[in-house]
PDB file of C-alpha atoms and ligand atoms in Angstrom:
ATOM      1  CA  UNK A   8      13.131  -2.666 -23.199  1.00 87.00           C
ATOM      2  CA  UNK A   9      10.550  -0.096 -24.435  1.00 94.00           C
ATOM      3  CA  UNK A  10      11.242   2.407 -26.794  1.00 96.00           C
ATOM      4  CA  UNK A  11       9.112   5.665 -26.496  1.00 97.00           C
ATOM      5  CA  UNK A  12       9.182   8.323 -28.919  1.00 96.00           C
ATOM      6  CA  UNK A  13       7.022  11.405 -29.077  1.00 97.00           C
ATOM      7  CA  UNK A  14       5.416  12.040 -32.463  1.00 97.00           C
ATOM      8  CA  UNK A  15       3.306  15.115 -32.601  1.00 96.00           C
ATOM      9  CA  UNK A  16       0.912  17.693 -30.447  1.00 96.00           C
ATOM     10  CA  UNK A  17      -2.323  18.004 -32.321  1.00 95.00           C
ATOM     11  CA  UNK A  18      -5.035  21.280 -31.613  1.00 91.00           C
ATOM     12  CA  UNK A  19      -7.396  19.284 -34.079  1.00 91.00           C
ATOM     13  CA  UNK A  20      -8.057  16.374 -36.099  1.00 92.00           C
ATOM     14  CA  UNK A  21      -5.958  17.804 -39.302  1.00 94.00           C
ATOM     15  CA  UNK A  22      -2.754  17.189 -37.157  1.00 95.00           C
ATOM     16  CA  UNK A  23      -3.401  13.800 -35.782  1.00 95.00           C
ATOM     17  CA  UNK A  24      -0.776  11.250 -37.184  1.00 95.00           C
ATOM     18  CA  UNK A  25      -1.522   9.391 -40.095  1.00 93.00           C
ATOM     19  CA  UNK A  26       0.296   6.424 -39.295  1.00 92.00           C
ATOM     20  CA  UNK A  27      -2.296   3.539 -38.403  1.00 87.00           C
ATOM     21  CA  UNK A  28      -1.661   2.159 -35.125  1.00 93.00           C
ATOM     22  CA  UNK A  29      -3.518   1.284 -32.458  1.00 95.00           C
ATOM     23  CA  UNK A  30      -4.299   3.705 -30.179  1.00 96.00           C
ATOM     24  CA  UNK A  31      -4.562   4.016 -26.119  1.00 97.00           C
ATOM     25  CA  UNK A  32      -5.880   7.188 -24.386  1.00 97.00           C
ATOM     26  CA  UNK A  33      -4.889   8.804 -21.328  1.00 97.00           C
ATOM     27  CA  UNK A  34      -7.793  10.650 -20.180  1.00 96.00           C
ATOM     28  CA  UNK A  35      -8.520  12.669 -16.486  1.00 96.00           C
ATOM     29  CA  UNK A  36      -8.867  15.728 -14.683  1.00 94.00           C
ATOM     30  CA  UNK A  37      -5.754  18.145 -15.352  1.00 91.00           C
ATOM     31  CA  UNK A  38      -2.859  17.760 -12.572  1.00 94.00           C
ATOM     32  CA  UNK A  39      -4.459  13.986 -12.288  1.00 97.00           C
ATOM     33  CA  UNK A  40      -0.993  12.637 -13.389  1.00 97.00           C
ATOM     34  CA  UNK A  41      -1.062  11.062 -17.272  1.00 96.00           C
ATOM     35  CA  UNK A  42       1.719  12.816 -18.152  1.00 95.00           C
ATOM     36  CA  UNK A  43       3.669  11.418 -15.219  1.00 97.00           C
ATOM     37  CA  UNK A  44       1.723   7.786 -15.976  1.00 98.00           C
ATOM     38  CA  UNK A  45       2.990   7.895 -19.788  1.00 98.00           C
ATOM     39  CA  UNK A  46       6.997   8.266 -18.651  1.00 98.00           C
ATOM     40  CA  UNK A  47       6.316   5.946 -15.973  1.00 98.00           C
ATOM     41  CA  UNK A  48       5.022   3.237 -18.338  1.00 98.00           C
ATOM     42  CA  UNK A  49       7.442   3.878 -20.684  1.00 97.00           C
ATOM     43  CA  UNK A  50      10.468   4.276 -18.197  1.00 96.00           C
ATOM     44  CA  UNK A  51      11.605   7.637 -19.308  1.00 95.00           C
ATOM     45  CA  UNK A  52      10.811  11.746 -19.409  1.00 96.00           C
ATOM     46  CA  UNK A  53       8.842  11.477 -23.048  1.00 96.00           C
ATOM     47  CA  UNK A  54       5.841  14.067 -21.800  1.00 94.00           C
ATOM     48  CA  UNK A  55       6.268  17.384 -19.832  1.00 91.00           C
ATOM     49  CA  UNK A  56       4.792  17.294 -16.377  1.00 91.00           C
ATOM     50  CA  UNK A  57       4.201  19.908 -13.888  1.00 87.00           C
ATOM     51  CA  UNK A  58       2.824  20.856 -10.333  1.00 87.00           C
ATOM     52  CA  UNK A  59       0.166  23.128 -11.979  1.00 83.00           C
ATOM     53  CA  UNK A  60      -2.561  21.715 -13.531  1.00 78.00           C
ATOM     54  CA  UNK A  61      -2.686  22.970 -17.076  1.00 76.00           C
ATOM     55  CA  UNK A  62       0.239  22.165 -18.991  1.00 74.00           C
ATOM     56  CA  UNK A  63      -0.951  19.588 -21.392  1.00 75.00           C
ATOM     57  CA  UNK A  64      -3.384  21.394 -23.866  1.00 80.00           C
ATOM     58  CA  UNK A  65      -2.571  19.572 -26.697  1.00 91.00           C
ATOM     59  CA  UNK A  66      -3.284  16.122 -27.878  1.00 94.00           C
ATOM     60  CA  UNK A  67       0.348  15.033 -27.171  1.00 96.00           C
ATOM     61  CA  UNK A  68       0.917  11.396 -29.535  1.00 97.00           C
ATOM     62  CA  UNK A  69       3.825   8.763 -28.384  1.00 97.00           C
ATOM     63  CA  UNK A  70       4.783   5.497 -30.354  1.00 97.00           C
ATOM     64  CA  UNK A  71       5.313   3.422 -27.773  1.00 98.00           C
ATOM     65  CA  UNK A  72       6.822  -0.371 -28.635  1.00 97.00           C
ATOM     66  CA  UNK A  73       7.232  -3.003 -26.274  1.00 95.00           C
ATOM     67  CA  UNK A  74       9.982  -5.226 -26.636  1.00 92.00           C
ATOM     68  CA  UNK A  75       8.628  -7.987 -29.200  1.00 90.00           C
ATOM     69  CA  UNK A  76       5.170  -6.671 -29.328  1.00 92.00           C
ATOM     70  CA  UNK A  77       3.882  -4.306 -32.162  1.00 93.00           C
ATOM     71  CA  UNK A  78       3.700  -0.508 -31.743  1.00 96.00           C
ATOM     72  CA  UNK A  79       1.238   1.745 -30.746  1.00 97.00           C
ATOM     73  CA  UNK A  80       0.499   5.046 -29.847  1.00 97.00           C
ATOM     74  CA  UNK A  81       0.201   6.252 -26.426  1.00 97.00           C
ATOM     75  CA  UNK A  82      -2.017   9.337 -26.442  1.00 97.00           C
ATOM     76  CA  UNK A  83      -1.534  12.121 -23.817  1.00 96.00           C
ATOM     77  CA  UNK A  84      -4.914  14.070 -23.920  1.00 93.00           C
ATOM     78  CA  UNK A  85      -5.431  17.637 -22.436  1.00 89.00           C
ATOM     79  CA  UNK A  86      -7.117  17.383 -18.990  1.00 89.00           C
ATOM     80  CA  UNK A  87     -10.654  18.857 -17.671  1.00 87.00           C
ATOM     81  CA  UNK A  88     -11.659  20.486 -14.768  1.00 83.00           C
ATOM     82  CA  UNK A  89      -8.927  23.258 -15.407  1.00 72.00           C
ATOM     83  CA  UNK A  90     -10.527  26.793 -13.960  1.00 63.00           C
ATOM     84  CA  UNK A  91      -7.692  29.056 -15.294  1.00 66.00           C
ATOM     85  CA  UNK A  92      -8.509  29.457 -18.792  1.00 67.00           C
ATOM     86  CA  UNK A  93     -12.228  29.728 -17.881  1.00 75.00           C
ATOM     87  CA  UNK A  94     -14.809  29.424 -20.804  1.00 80.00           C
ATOM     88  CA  UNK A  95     -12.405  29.306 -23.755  1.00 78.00           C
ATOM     89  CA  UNK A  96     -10.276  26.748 -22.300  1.00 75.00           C
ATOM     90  CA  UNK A  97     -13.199  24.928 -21.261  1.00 79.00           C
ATOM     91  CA  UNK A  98     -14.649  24.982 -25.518  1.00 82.00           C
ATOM     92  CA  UNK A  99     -10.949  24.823 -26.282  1.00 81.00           C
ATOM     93  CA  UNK A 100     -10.898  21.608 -24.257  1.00 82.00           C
ATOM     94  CA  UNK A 101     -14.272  19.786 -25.693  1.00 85.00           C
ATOM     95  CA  UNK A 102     -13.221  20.833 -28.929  1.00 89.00           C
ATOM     96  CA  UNK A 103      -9.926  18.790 -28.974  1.00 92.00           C
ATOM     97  CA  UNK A 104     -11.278  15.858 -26.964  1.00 92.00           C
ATOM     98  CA  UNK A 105     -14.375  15.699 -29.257  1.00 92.00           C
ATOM     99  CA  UNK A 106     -12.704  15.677 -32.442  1.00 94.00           C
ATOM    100  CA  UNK A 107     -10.022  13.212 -30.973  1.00 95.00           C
ATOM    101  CA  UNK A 108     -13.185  10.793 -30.159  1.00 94.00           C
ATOM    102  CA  UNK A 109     -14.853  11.856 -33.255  1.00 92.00           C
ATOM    103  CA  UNK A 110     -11.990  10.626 -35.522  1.00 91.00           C
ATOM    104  CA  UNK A 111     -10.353   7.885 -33.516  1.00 90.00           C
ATOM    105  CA  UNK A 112     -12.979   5.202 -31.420  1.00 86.00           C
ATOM    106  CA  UNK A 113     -13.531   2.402 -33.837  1.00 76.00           C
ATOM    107  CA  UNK A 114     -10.754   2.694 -36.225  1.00 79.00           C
ATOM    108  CA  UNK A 115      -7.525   3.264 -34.058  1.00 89.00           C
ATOM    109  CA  UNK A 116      -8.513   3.586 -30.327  1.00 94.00           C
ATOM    110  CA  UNK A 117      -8.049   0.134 -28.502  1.00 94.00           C
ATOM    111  CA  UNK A 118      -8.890   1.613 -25.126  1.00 95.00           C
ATOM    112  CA  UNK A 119      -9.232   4.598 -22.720  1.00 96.00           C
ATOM    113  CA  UNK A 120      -7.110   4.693 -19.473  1.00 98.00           C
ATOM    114  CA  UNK A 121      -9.545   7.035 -17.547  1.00 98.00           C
ATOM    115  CA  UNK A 122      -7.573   8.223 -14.461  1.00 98.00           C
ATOM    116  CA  UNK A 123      -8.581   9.753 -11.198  1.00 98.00           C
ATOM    117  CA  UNK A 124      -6.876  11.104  -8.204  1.00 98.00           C
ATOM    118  CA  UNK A 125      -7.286   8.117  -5.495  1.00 98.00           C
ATOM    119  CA  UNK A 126      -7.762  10.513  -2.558  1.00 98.00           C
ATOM    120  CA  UNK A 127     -10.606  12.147  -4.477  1.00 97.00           C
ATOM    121  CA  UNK A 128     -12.909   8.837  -5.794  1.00 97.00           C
ATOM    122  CA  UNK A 129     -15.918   9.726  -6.862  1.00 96.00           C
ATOM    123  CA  UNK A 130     -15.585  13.908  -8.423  1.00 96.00           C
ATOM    124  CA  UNK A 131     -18.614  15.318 -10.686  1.00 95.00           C
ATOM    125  CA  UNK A 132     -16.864  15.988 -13.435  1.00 93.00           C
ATOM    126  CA  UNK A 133     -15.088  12.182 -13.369  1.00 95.00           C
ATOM    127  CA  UNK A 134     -18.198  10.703 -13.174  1.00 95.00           C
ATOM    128  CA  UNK A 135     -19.356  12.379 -15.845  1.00 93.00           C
ATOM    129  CA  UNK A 136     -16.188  11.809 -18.115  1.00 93.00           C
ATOM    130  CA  UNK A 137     -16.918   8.126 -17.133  1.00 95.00           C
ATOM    131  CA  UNK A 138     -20.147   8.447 -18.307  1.00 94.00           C
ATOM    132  CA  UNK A 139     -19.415  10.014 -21.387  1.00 91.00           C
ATOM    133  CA  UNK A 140     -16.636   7.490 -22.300  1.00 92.00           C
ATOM    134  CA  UNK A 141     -19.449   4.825 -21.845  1.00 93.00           C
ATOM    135  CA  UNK A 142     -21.985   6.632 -24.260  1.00 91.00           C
ATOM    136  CA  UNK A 143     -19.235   6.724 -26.841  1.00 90.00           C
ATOM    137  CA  UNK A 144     -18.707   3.250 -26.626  1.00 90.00           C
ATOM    138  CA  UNK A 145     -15.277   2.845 -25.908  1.00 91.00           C
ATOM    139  CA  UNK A 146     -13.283   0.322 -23.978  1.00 93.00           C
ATOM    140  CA  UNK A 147     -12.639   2.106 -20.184  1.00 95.00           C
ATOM    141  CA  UNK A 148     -10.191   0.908 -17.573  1.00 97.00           C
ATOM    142  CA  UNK A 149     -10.151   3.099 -14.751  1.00 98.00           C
ATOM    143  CA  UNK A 150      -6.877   3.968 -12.803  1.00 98.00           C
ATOM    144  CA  UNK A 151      -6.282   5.622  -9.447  1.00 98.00           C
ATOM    145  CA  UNK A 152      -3.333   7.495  -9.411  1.00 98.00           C
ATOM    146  CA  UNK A 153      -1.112   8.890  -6.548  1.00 98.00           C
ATOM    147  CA  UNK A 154      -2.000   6.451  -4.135  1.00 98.00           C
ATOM    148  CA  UNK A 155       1.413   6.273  -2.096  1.00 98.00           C
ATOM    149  CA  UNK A 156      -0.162   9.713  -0.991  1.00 98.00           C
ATOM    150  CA  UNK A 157      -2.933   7.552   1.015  1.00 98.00           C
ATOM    151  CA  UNK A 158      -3.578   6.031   4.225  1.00 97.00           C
ATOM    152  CA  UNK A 159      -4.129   2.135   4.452  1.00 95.00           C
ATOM    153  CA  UNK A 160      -7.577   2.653   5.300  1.00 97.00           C
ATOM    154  CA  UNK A 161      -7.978   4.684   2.710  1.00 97.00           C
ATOM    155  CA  UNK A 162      -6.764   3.265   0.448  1.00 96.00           C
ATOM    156  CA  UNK A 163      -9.204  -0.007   1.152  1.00 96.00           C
ATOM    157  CA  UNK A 164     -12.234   2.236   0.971  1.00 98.00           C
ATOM    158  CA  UNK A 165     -11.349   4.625  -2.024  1.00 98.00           C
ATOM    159  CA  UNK A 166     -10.756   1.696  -4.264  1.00 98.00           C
ATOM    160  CA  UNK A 167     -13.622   0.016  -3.053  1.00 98.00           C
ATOM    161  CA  UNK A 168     -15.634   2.966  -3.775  1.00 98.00           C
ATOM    162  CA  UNK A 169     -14.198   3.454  -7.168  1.00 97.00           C
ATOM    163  CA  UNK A 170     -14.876  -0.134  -7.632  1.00 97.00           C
ATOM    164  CA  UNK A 171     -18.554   0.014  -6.592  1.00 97.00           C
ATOM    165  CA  UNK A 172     -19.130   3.051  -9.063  1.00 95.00           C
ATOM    166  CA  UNK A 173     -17.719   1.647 -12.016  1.00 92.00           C
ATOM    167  CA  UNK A 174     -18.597  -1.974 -11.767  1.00 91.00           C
ATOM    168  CA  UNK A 175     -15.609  -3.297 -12.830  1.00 92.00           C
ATOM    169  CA  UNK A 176     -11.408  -3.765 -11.071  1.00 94.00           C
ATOM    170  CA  UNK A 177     -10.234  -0.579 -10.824  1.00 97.00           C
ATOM    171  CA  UNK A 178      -6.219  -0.401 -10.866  1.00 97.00           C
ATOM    172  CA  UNK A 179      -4.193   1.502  -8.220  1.00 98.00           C
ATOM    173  CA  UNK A 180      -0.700   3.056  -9.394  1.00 98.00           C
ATOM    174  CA  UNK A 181       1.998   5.902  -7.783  1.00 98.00           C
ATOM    175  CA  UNK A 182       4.900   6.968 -10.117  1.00 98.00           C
ATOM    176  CA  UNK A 183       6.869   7.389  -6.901  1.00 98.00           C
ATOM    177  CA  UNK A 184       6.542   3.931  -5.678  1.00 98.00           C
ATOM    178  CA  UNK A 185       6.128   2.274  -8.981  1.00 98.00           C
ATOM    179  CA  UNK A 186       3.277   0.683  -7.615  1.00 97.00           C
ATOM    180  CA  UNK A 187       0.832  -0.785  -9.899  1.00 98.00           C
ATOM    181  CA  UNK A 188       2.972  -0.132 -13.594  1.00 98.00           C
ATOM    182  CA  UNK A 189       3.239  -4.108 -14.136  1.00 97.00           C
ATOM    183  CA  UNK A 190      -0.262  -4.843 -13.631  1.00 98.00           C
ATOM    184  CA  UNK A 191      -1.291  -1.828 -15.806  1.00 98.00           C
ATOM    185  CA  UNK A 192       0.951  -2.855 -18.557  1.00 97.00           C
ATOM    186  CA  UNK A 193      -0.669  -6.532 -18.141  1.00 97.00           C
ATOM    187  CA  UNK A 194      -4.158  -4.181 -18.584  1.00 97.00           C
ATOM    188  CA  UNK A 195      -2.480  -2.527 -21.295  1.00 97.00           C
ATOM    189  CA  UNK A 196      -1.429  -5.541 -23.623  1.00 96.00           C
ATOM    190  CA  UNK A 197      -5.203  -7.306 -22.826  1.00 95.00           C
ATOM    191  CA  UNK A 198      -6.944  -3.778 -24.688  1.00 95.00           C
ATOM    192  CA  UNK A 199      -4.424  -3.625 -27.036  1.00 94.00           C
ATOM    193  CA  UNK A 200      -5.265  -7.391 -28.090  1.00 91.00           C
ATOM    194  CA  UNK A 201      -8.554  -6.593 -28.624  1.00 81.00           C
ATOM    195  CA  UNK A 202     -10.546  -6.536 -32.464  1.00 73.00           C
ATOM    196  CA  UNK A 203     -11.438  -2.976 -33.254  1.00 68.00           C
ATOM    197  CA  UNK A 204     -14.707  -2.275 -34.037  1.00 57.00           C
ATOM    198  CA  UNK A 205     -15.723   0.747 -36.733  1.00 55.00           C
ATOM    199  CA  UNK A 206     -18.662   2.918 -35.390  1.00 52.00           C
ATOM    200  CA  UNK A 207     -21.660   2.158 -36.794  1.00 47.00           C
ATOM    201  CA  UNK A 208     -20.795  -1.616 -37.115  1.00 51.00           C
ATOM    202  CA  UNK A 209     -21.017  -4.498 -34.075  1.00 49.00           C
ATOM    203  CA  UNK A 210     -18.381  -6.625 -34.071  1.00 45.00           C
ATOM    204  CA  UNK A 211     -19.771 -10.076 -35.643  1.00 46.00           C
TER     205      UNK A 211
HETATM  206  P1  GTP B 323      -2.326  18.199 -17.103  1.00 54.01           P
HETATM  207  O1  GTP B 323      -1.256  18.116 -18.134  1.00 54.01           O
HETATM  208  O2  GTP B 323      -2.456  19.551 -16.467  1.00 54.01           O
HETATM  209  O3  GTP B 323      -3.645  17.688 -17.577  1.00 54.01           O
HETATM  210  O4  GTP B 323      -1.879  17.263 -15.832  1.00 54.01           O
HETATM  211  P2  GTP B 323      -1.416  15.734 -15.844  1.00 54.01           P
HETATM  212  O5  GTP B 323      -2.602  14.879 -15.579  1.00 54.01           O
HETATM  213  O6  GTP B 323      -0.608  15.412 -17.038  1.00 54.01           O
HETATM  214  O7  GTP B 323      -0.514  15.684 -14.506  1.00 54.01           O
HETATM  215  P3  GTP B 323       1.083  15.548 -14.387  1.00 54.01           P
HETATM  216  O8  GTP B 323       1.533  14.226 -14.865  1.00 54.01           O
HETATM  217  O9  GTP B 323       1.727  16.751 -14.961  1.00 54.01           O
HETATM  218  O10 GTP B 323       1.253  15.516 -12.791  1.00 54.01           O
HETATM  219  C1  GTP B 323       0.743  16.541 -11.957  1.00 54.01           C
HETATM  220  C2  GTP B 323       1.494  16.544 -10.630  1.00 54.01           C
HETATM  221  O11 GTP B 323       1.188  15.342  -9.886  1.00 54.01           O
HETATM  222  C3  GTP B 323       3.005  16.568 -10.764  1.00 54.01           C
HETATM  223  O12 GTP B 323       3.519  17.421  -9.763  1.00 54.01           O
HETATM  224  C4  GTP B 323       3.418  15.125 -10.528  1.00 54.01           C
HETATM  225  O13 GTP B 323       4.717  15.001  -9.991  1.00 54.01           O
HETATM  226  C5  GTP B 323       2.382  14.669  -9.508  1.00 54.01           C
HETATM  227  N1  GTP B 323       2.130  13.210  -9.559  1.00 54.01           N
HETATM  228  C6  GTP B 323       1.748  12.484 -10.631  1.00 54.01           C
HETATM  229  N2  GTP B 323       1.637  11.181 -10.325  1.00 54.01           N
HETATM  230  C7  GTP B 323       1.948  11.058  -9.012  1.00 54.01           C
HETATM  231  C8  GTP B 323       2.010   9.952  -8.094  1.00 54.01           C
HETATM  232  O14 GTP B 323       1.767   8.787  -8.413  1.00 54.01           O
HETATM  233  N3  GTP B 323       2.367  10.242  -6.813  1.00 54.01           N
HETATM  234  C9  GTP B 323       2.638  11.499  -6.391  1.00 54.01           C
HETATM  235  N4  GTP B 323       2.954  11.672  -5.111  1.00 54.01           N
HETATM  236  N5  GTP B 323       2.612  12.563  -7.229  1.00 54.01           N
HETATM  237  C10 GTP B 323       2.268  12.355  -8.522  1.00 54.01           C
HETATM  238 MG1   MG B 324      -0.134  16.529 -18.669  1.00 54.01          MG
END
């Protein structure tokens, strides 16, 4: 059993949650899928979805505990790469995720779950998330989403692809299928394990 509860939408740092729990980060291009990921993983509807990219543009927070494990917070960020709102959704968008890094690596974030599309490995603007993620410092698993919409073949080469650019395992999940949620929550529980480290101060 999991319980899942949604705790608040932020549009800056003063309405991030106070409570001090560990934190884990779904970040990726909008329409991507964390919304779907985060009621997959937690087995029920906690964070609106849709077929248009777009709808999360808030920093959505969910307590999330695991049966017999301690709490944390699941974090549903807004996604990039969405043309609608042009410009100002694009500042709105760097605004929100920079203040969300700016306040939360080292003292609550455990992890980033950066997902892409799996029939798409490879995009501009993931690479450069990846990148950025990287620069910051923060722990990155990489997760290809949607991947009961691939071929076999495909499916061999994207990941190996993903693989190759990332140097490191790159998971492969579908919400339809349920492929992939039981090694992600395995993923999951290793980042969550890990020490936190404050910026400006290596772990000894
Ligand atoms: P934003 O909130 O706009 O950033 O998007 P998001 O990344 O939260 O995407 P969301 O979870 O809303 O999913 C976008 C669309 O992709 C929805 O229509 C989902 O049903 C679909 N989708 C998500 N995951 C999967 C998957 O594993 N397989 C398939 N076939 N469709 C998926
Ligand atoms: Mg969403």
């Amino acid at each position: 059993m999991i319980v899942a509860e949604f705790i608040t939408s932020a549009i800056d740092a003063a309405g991030f949650p106070k409570e001090r729990l560990r934190e884990l980060a779904c970040v990726g291009r909008s329409n991507v899928g964390k919304s779907s990921l985060i009621n997959a993983l937690v087995g029920r509807k906690v964070a609106r979805t849709s077929a248009a990219p777009g709808k999360t543009r808030l920093a959505n927070f969910y307590r999330v505990t695991p049966d017999g494990r301690s709490a944390f917070h699941l974090v549903d960020l807004p996604g990039y790469g969405y043309a609608r709102g042009g410009e100002a959704a694009a500042r709105e968008f760097e605004a929100l995720t920079g203040a969300y890094f700016g306040a939360r690596s080292g003292m609550f974030l455990a992890g980033v779950l950066l997902l892409v599309d799996g029939r798409h490995p490879g995009l501009e603007s993931d690479r450069q998330a990846w990148n950025w993620l990287q620069h910051l410092g923060v722990t990155c698993h990489v997760v290809a989403t949607k991947v009961d919409k691939l071929s076999r073949t495909n499916r061999v080469r994207h990941l190996k692809e993903l693989e190759r650019l990332h140097e490191a395992p790159v998971g492969a999940v579908s919400v339809q299928t349920g492929e992939g949620l039981k090694e992600l929550w395995k993923t999951i529980d290793t980042l969550l394990r890990q020490p936190l480290t404050e910026p400006g101060h290596p772990p000894r």
